Amino acid sequence: MSTPPPGTPLPPLAGGTGGPAALRPLLDTVLDALHQGALARGGPLPAGGPGPVTERLLDAVGPALPATGTGAEEALRTLVRALTEGAADPADPRCAAHLHCPPLAVATAADLAASALNPSMDSWDQAPAASALETHIARALAAEVYPQAPAPDALLTTGGTESNQLALLIARERHGPVQLVCGANAHHSLPRAAWLLGLPEPVTVPAPTGVIDPAALDEALTDLHHPLLVAATAGTTDTGSIDPLTDIADLCARHHAELHIDAAYGGPLLFSDVHRTRLDGLSRARTVTLDLHKLGWQPVAAGLLAVPDAATPAPLGHQADYLNADDDTEAGLPDLLGRSLRTTRRPDILKIAVTLRALGRRGLADLVDRTCAAAQHLADLIENTPGLELHDRPTISTVLFRPTRATDDDIAAIRRTLLTEGRAVLGRARADDRLWLKATLLNPHTTHSDLEALLSLLSSLSLPEGSTHR
């Protein structure tokens, strides 16, 4: 393979004093490509389904590793535009299937700085200021969960799945092979974490109304052997339901079981004076999962595991001489290796810190309140629209509904038709033994007319002849 001729300039770096000047024209290219790609897409997702979307992308991208590069501007322009044109864009009000938020511009801009500086959060000498920022912000967010605790703390994670895994790991290391007890409504990452950690098969408690049945939990805890870890949920992925946290905490205290609460979805209700009481009992858990790339409007990833005592994560402690040598730690260099199971990890705390400072509690509360209010309005529209059925009033911002005469097969077909035509991204959820369309609203900019337009899409789809309510 030939080498570049002498004198060929090296590609510029993002950091240092010269980095911003090198980035500025590239950012203009990226922003233009984002704009052009969104215009070309013209909706919440690309039309055509997996085959045509893949074909268009590969046609634009060409060889993955060309012999001769095309240059930074062309590469950015082509690939960013192609990815944007083929994206499911959560900033579009008709993209409402999952806990997939539209990130705030201020948080996204902060994420650029994190990428340019590229600290690695596994040792102080790679991230001097970032490690101090992470400690400061993590403790402040943990104090939202545990306002009465003397030394609350939080670990930064990639999201709810990692946080739940860490919670089970910490419980196992503290108590031995704990028996996980969770509701039928629990996130799939909890039983998966039990499998991953070699714990006993989880005990699943019925959740006939979408939340854990306290009487069934009481019975299960009476019959089981210790040690026990109960996992409750504050915001299920299917319906947004919140388990009766205070009742569950009381049962855990009575049966000497430890409590973990997965509040990956519902945790940011803490910012709102209107909605925070829905989380009463949260502070009684030994560990709490939070996830700000859901109802926190952060770019992925922005997860946390909050604990009431900074000593709780001690079982994660680990020593690698090149990162946290004993004499360095004794000399006062912070030991960061025990704050995660990952070694290299990016400073996701920066975008969170910038958002907290930029918006403040009132600004965050306003976003939470607007989003929850939009879900209530969508529920009102459904209830007042002939031919549509609402499953239940939303607890947070998830709304389940269906055409009244549709079968489950119809529901699945409606969703796929909207996806294939690029008209809307709606989720699906099974509740009360039926399949429902799911709108997970996370866009605080969504208007009443946006919601009306979303429902009008359904009226434009004709159900097959002979469809009946099932």
Coordinates of C-alpha atoms in Angstrom, one line a residue:
M1 CA 0.0 0.0 0.0
S2 CA 1.4 3.4 -0.9
T3 CA 2.1 6.0 1.7
P4 CA 1.0 9.7 1.5
P5 CA 3.7 11.9 -0.3
P6 CA 6.0 13.9 2.0
G7 CA 4.4 17.1 3.1
T8 CA 0.8 15.8 3.1
P9 CA -0.9 17.6 6.0
L10 CA -2.2 15.5 8.9
P11 CA -5.9 15.6 9.7
P12 CA -6.5 18.2 12.5
L13 CA -7.3 17.2 16.1
A14 CA -10.4 18.4 18.0
G15 CA -8.6 19.3 21.2
G16 CA -5.9 21.8 22.1
T17 CA -5.9 25.5 21.2
G18 CA -6.2 24.8 17.5
G19 CA -9.1 22.3 17.8
P20 CA -12.0 24.8 17.8
A21 CA -10.8 26.4 14.6
A22 CA -10.6 23.0 12.9
L23 CA -14.0 22.1 14.2
R24 CA -15.9 25.2 13.2
P25 CA -16.1 24.7 9.4
L26 CA -16.8 21.0 10.0
L27 CA -19.7 21.8 12.3
D28 CA -21.2 24.0 9.5
T29 CA -21.0 21.0 7.2
V30 CA -22.7 18.7 9.8
L31 CA -25.5 21.2 10.5
D32 CA -26.2 21.7 6.9
A33 CA -26.2 17.9 6.3
L34 CA -28.6 17.4 9.3
H35 CA -31.0 20.0 7.8
Q36 CA -30.8 18.6 4.2
G37 CA -31.3 15.1 5.5
A38 CA -34.4 16.0 7.5
L39 CA -35.9 17.8 4.5
A40 CA -35.3 14.8 2.3
R41 CA -36.9 12.5 4.9
G42 CA -39.9 14.7 5.2
G43 CA -41.5 12.9 8.2
P44 CA -40.8 11.0 11.4
L45 CA -39.0 8.2 9.6
P46 CA -38.0 7.1 6.1
A47 CA -40.6 5.4 3.9
G48 CA -40.2 2.0 2.4
G49 CA -39.3 -0.3 5.2
P50 CA -36.0 -2.0 6.0
G51 CA -35.0 -3.1 2.5
P52 CA -35.4 0.3 0.7
V53 CA -33.9 2.2 3.6
T54 CA -30.8 0.0 3.7
E55 CA -30.5 0.2 -0.1
R56 CA -30.6 4.0 -0.1
L57 CA -28.1 4.2 2.7
L58 CA -25.6 1.9 1.2
D59 CA -25.9 3.6 -2.2
A60 CA -25.0 6.9 -0.5
V61 CA -22.2 5.5 1.6
G62 CA -20.4 3.4 -1.0
P63 CA -17.3 1.5 0.0
A64 CA -16.8 1.3 3.8
L65 CA -13.0 1.7 3.5
P66 CA -12.1 3.3 0.2
A67 CA -8.5 3.2 -0.9
T68 CA -8.3 7.0 -1.1
G69 CA -10.3 9.1 1.3
T70 CA -12.8 11.7 0.1
G71 CA -11.9 14.4 2.7
A72 CA -13.5 15.5 5.9
E73 CA -16.2 17.8 4.4
E74 CA -17.4 15.4 1.8
A75 CA -17.5 12.4 4.2
L76 CA -19.4 14.4 6.8
R77 CA -21.8 15.8 4.2
T78 CA -22.6 12.5 2.6
L79 CA -22.8 10.2 5.7
V80 CA -24.6 12.6 8.1
R81 CA -27.1 13.5 5.4
A82 CA -27.7 9.8 4.6
L83 CA -28.1 8.9 8.3
T84 CA -30.4 11.8 8.9
E85 CA -32.6 11.0 5.9
G86 CA -32.8 7.4 7.2
A87 CA -33.4 8.3 10.8
A88 CA -36.4 7.9 13.1
D89 CA -36.4 11.4 14.5
P90 CA -37.8 11.7 18.0
A91 CA -38.1 15.5 17.5
D92 CA -41.1 14.8 15.2
P93 CA -44.3 14.6 17.2
R94 CA -45.4 11.6 15.1
C95 CA -42.3 9.6 16.4
A96 CA -43.7 8.4 19.7
A97 CA -43.2 4.7 20.0
H98 CA -40.5 4.3 22.6
L99 CA -38.7 6.0 25.6
H100 CA -36.6 7.6 22.9
C101 CA -36.4 11.3 23.7
P102 CA -35.6 14.3 21.4
P103 CA -32.4 15.6 23.1
L104 CA -32.1 19.3 24.0
A105 CA -29.9 21.4 21.8
V106 CA -28.0 22.6 24.8
A107 CA -27.3 19.1 26.0
T108 CA -26.2 18.0 22.5
A109 CA -23.8 21.0 22.2
A110 CA -22.3 20.0 25.6
D111 CA -21.8 16.5 24.2
L112 CA -19.7 17.9 21.4
A113 CA -17.4 19.4 24.0
A114 CA -17.2 16.1 25.8
S115 CA -16.2 14.4 22.6
A116 CA -13.6 17.0 21.7
L117 CA -11.9 16.9 25.1
N118 CA -12.4 13.1 25.3
P119 CA -11.7 12.6 29.0
S120 CA -11.8 9.0 30.2
M121 CA -13.4 8.6 33.6
D122 CA -11.4 5.7 34.8
S123 CA -8.5 7.6 36.3
W124 CA -8.0 11.2 37.6
D125 CA -5.0 11.9 35.4
Q126 CA -7.3 11.4 32.3
A127 CA -10.1 13.5 33.7
P128 CA -9.1 16.0 36.4
A129 CA -12.0 18.4 36.1
A130 CA -14.5 15.9 34.7
S131 CA -14.0 13.7 37.7
A132 CA -14.7 16.5 40.1
L133 CA -17.8 17.5 38.0
E134 CA -19.1 14.0 38.0
T135 CA -18.8 13.7 41.8
H136 CA -20.5 17.1 42.4
I137 CA -23.5 16.5 40.0
A138 CA -24.0 12.8 40.8
R139 CA -24.2 13.6 44.6
A140 CA -26.7 16.5 43.9
L141 CA -28.9 14.2 41.8
A142 CA -28.7 11.4 44.4
A143 CA -29.9 14.0 47.0
E144 CA -33.0 14.5 44.9
V145 CA -33.8 10.8 45.5
Y146 CA -32.5 10.7 49.1
P147 CA -33.1 14.2 50.6
Q148 CA -32.6 13.0 54.2
A149 CA -29.6 10.8 53.6
P150 CA -26.3 12.1 55.0
A151 CA -24.1 11.1 52.1
P152 CA -26.1 10.1 49.0
D153 CA -24.2 9.3 45.8
A154 CA -24.9 8.1 42.2
L155 CA -22.9 6.1 39.7
L156 CA -23.0 7.1 36.0
T157 CA -24.2 4.3 33.7
T158 CA -25.2 3.7 30.1
G159 CA -28.9 3.6 31.1
G160 CA -31.5 1.6 33.0
T161 CA -30.2 -1.8 32.0
E162 CA -26.7 -1.2 33.4
S163 CA -28.1 0.5 36.5
N164 CA -30.4 -2.5 37.2
Q165 CA -27.5 -4.9 36.7
L166 CA -25.3 -2.9 39.1
A167 CA -28.1 -2.8 41.7
L168 CA -28.3 -6.6 41.6
L169 CA -24.6 -7.0 41.7
I170 CA -24.2 -4.7 44.7
A171 CA -27.0 -6.7 46.5
R172 CA -25.3 -10.0 45.7
E173 CA -21.9 -8.8 47.0
R174 CA -23.5 -7.5 50.2
H175 CA -25.8 -10.5 50.9
G176 CA -24.8 -13.4 48.8
P177 CA -27.0 -15.1 46.2
V178 CA -30.1 -12.9 46.7
Q179 CA -33.5 -14.0 45.4
L180 CA -34.9 -11.4 43.1
V181 CA -38.7 -10.8 43.5
C182 CA -40.2 -8.6 40.8
G183 CA -43.5 -7.8 39.3
A184 CA -44.8 -9.2 36.0
N185 CA -44.5 -5.6 34.8
A186 CA -40.8 -5.3 35.6
H187 CA -38.3 -4.4 32.9
H188 CA -36.7 -7.3 31.1
S189 CA -33.2 -6.2 32.2
L190 CA -34.0 -7.3 35.8
P191 CA -34.5 -11.1 35.2
R192 CA -31.7 -10.9 32.6
A193 CA -29.4 -9.4 35.2
A194 CA -30.2 -12.2 37.6
W195 CA -29.3 -14.7 34.9
L196 CA -26.1 -12.9 34.1
L197 CA -25.0 -12.8 37.8
G198 CA -25.8 -16.5 38.4
L199 CA -28.6 -15.7 40.9
P200 CA -31.6 -17.9 41.5
E201 CA -34.5 -17.8 39.1
P202 CA -36.5 -14.7 39.9
V203 CA -39.9 -14.9 41.5
T204 CA -42.5 -13.1 39.5
V205 CA -45.4 -11.5 41.3
P206 CA -48.7 -10.8 39.5
A207 CA -49.4 -7.3 38.3
P208 CA -53.0 -7.7 37.0
T209 CA -53.7 -4.0 36.8
G210 CA -50.3 -3.1 35.5
V211 CA -48.7 -2.7 38.9
I212 CA -47.5 -5.2 41.5
D213 CA -50.3 -6.7 43.6
P214 CA -49.3 -5.9 47.2
A215 CA -51.2 -8.9 48.6
A216 CA -49.4 -11.3 46.2
L217 CA -46.1 -9.7 47.1
D218 CA -46.9 -10.2 50.8
E219 CA -47.6 -13.8 50.2
A220 CA -44.5 -14.4 48.2
L221 CA -42.2 -12.7 50.7
T222 CA -43.8 -14.8 53.5
D223 CA -42.9 -18.1 51.8
L224 CA -39.5 -17.3 50.4
H225 CA -36.1 -17.8 52.1
H226 CA -33.7 -14.9 52.6
P227 CA -31.8 -13.0 51.3
L228 CA -34.5 -11.2 49.3
L229 CA -34.3 -8.3 46.9
V230 CA -37.6 -6.8 45.7
A231 CA -37.6 -4.7 42.5
A232 CA -40.4 -2.2 42.1
T233 CA -41.0 -0.1 39.0
A234 CA -41.7 3.7 38.8
G235 CA -42.7 3.9 35.1
T236 CA -43.1 0.7 33.2
T237 CA -42.1 0.6 29.6
D238 CA -45.5 -0.7 28.4
T239 CA -47.9 1.7 30.2
G240 CA -45.9 4.1 32.3
S241 CA -47.5 2.7 35.5
I242 CA -45.9 3.2 38.9
D243 CA -46.0 0.5 41.5
P244 CA -47.4 1.3 44.9
L245 CA -44.0 2.3 46.2
T246 CA -44.9 3.1 49.8
D247 CA -46.9 -0.2 50.3
I248 CA -44.0 -2.2 48.8
A249 CA -41.5 -0.4 51.0
D250 CA -43.7 -1.3 54.0
L251 CA -43.8 -4.9 53.0
C252 CA -40.0 -5.0 52.5
A253 CA -39.5 -3.6 56.0
R254 CA -41.9 -6.1 57.5
H255 CA -40.2 -9.1 55.7
H256 CA -36.6 -7.8 56.1
A257 CA -36.2 -7.7 52.3
E258 CA -34.1 -5.2 50.5
L259 CA -35.8 -2.8 48.0
H260 CA -34.6 -1.6 44.6
I261 CA -36.7 0.7 42.5
D262 CA -36.3 1.0 38.7
A263 CA -37.3 4.6 38.1
A264 CA -35.5 4.9 34.8
Y265 CA -38.7 6.4 33.2
G266 CA -40.4 8.1 36.1
G267 CA -37.4 9.4 38.1
P268 CA -37.5 12.9 36.6
L269 CA -41.0 13.5 38.1
L270 CA -38.9 14.5 41.1
F271 CA -38.2 17.8 39.4
S272 CA -41.9 18.7 39.3
D273 CA -43.9 20.0 42.3
V274 CA -47.0 18.8 40.4
H275 CA -45.9 15.2 39.9
R276 CA -43.2 14.3 42.5
T277 CA -45.7 12.9 45.0
R278 CA -46.2 10.0 42.5
L279 CA -42.8 8.9 43.7
D280 CA -43.5 8.9 47.4
G281 CA -41.6 6.0 48.9
L282 CA -38.7 6.2 46.5
S283 CA -36.2 7.2 49.2
R284 CA -36.8 4.0 51.1
A285 CA -35.1 1.9 48.4
R286 CA -31.5 0.8 48.9
T287 CA -30.8 1.5 45.2
V288 CA -32.7 3.5 42.6
T289 CA -32.3 3.5 38.8
L290 CA -32.6 6.8 37.0
D291 CA -32.2 7.5 33.3
L292 CA -32.1 11.0 31.9
H293 CA -32.0 10.0 28.3
K294 CA -35.7 9.3 28.7
L295 CA -37.8 12.0 30.5
G296 CA -34.6 14.1 30.9
W297 CA -34.0 15.0 27.2
Q298 CA -30.3 14.0 27.2
P299 CA -28.5 12.4 24.3
V300 CA -27.7 8.7 24.9
A301 CA -26.3 7.8 27.4
A302 CA -27.3 9.4 30.6
G303 CA -28.1 6.7 33.2
L304 CA -27.5 6.7 37.0
L305 CA -27.8 4.4 39.9
A306 CA -28.5 6.4 43.1
V307 CA -27.7 5.1 46.5
P308 CA -28.3 6.7 50.0
D309 CA -24.7 6.1 51.2
A310 CA -21.5 6.7 49.3
A311 CA -20.1 3.5 50.8
T312 CA -22.8 1.4 49.1
P313 CA -20.9 0.8 45.8
A314 CA -17.8 -0.3 47.7
P315 CA -18.1 -3.9 46.3
L316 CA -17.3 -2.5 42.8
G317 CA -13.8 -1.5 44.1
H318 CA -11.0 -2.7 41.8
Q319 CA -7.3 -2.1 41.6
A320 CA -5.1 -1.8 38.5
D321 CA -1.7 -0.3 39.2
Y322 CA -1.6 1.8 36.0
L323 CA -4.9 3.5 36.9
N324 CA -5.2 3.6 40.7
A325 CA -1.9 2.6 42.3
D326 CA -2.1 2.4 46.1
D327 CA 0.5 5.1 46.6
D328 CA -1.3 7.5 44.2
T329 CA -4.5 7.0 46.1
E330 CA -2.8 7.5 49.4
A331 CA -1.3 10.7 48.0
G332 CA -4.7 12.0 47.3
L333 CA -5.5 11.2 43.7
P334 CA -9.2 10.2 43.5
D335 CA -9.8 6.5 42.8
L336 CA -12.4 6.4 40.0
L337 CA -12.1 2.8 38.9
G338 CA -14.7 1.5 41.4
R339 CA -17.4 3.8 40.2
S340 CA -18.2 1.6 37.2
L341 CA -17.7 -1.9 35.8
R342 CA -16.5 -0.2 32.6
T343 CA -12.9 1.0 32.3
T344 CA -12.9 3.6 29.6
R345 CA -16.1 5.7 29.8
R346 CA -16.9 9.1 28.5
P347 CA -17.9 12.2 30.6
D348 CA -21.6 11.9 30.2
I349 CA -22.0 14.1 33.3
L350 CA -21.1 17.2 31.3
K351 CA -24.3 17.4 29.2
I352 CA -26.3 16.7 32.3
A353 CA -24.6 19.4 34.3
V354 CA -25.0 21.9 31.5
T355 CA -28.7 21.1 31.3
L356 CA -29.2 21.5 35.0
R357 CA -27.5 24.8 35.0
A358 CA -29.2 26.1 31.8
L359 CA -32.7 25.2 32.8
G360 CA -32.7 25.0 36.6
R361 CA -35.3 23.1 38.5
R362 CA -38.1 25.3 37.2
G363 CA -37.1 24.8 33.6
L364 CA -36.9 21.0 34.0
A365 CA -40.2 20.9 35.9
D366 CA -41.9 22.9 33.0
L367 CA -40.7 20.3 30.5
V368 CA -41.9 17.4 32.7
D369 CA -45.3 19.1 33.3
R370 CA -45.8 20.0 29.6
T371 CA -45.0 16.4 28.5
C372 CA -47.4 14.9 31.1
A373 CA -50.1 17.4 30.1
A374 CA -49.7 16.4 26.5
A375 CA -50.4 12.8 27.4
Q376 CA -53.5 13.8 29.3
H377 CA -54.7 15.8 26.3
L378 CA -54.1 12.8 23.9
A379 CA -56.1 10.7 26.3
D380 CA -59.0 13.3 26.2
L381 CA -58.9 13.2 22.4
I382 CA -59.1 9.4 22.3
E383 CA -62.0 9.3 24.7
N384 CA -63.9 11.9 22.6
T385 CA -63.1 10.3 19.2
P386 CA -65.8 7.8 18.1
G387 CA -64.1 4.5 17.0
L388 CA -61.2 4.8 19.3
E389 CA -60.8 3.1 22.7
L390 CA -58.5 4.3 25.5
H391 CA -56.9 1.7 27.7
D392 CA -56.5 3.9 30.8
R393 CA -55.6 7.4 31.8
P394 CA -51.8 8.0 31.5
T395 CA -49.7 7.9 34.7
I396 CA -46.8 9.6 33.1
S397 CA -46.7 10.2 29.4
T398 CA -47.6 6.8 27.8
V399 CA -51.0 6.4 26.2
L400 CA -52.4 3.1 25.0
F401 CA -55.3 3.1 22.6
R402 CA -56.8 1.1 19.7
P403 CA -59.6 1.3 17.1
T404 CA -62.6 -0.3 18.8
R405 CA -63.4 -2.8 16.1
A406 CA -59.8 -3.8 15.4
T407 CA -58.4 -7.3 16.1
D408 CA -54.9 -7.8 17.5
D409 CA -53.7 -8.7 14.0
D410 CA -55.2 -5.4 12.8
I411 CA -53.3 -3.4 15.4
A412 CA -50.0 -5.0 14.4
A413 CA -50.7 -4.3 10.7
I414 CA -51.7 -0.7 11.4
R415 CA -48.4 -0.1 13.2
R416 CA -46.3 -1.7 10.5
T417 CA -48.2 0.2 7.7
L418 CA -47.5 3.5 9.4
L419 CA -43.9 2.6 9.7
T420 CA -43.5 1.4 6.1
E421 CA -45.1 4.4 4.7
G422 CA -43.0 6.7 6.9
R423 CA -46.0 8.4 8.4
A424 CA -45.7 7.6 12.2
V425 CA -43.8 5.6 14.7
L426 CA -46.1 4.1 17.3
G427 CA -45.3 1.4 19.7
R428 CA -47.2 -1.7 20.7
A429 CA -48.1 -3.1 24.1
R430 CA -50.1 -6.0 25.4
A431 CA -52.5 -5.2 28.3
D432 CA -55.7 -6.9 29.4
D433 CA -54.9 -9.7 27.0
R434 CA -55.2 -7.4 24.0
L435 CA -52.7 -5.6 21.8
W436 CA -52.7 -1.8 21.9
L437 CA -51.1 1.0 20.0
K438 CA -48.7 2.9 22.2
A439 CA -47.8 6.6 22.1
T440 CA -44.9 7.4 24.4
L441 CA -44.9 11.2 24.5
L442 CA -41.5 12.7 25.4
N443 CA -41.5 15.8 23.2
P444 CA -42.4 18.9 25.2
H445 CA -42.9 20.9 22.0
T446 CA -45.8 18.7 20.9
T447 CA -48.9 20.7 20.4
H448 CA -52.6 19.9 20.5
S449 CA -52.8 20.0 16.7
D450 CA -49.8 17.6 16.5
L451 CA -51.8 15.1 18.6
E452 CA -54.9 15.6 16.5
A453 CA -52.9 15.0 13.4
L454 CA -51.5 11.8 14.9
L455 CA -54.9 10.4 15.5
S456 CA -56.2 11.5 12.1
L457 CA -53.6 9.1 10.5
L458 CA -55.6 6.2 11.9
S459 CA -58.8 7.3 10.3
S460 CA -57.1 7.3 7.0
L461 CA -56.3 3.6 7.3
S462 CA -59.2 1.3 6.6
L463 CA -59.5 -1.9 8.6
P464 CA -60.0 -5.1 6.6
E465 CA -63.6 -6.2 6.0
G466 CA -64.9 -8.4 8.8
S467 CA -62.7 -7.0 11.5
T468 CA -64.4 -7.2 14.9
H469 CA -63.5 -6.1 18.4
R470 CA -61.4 -8.7 20.1

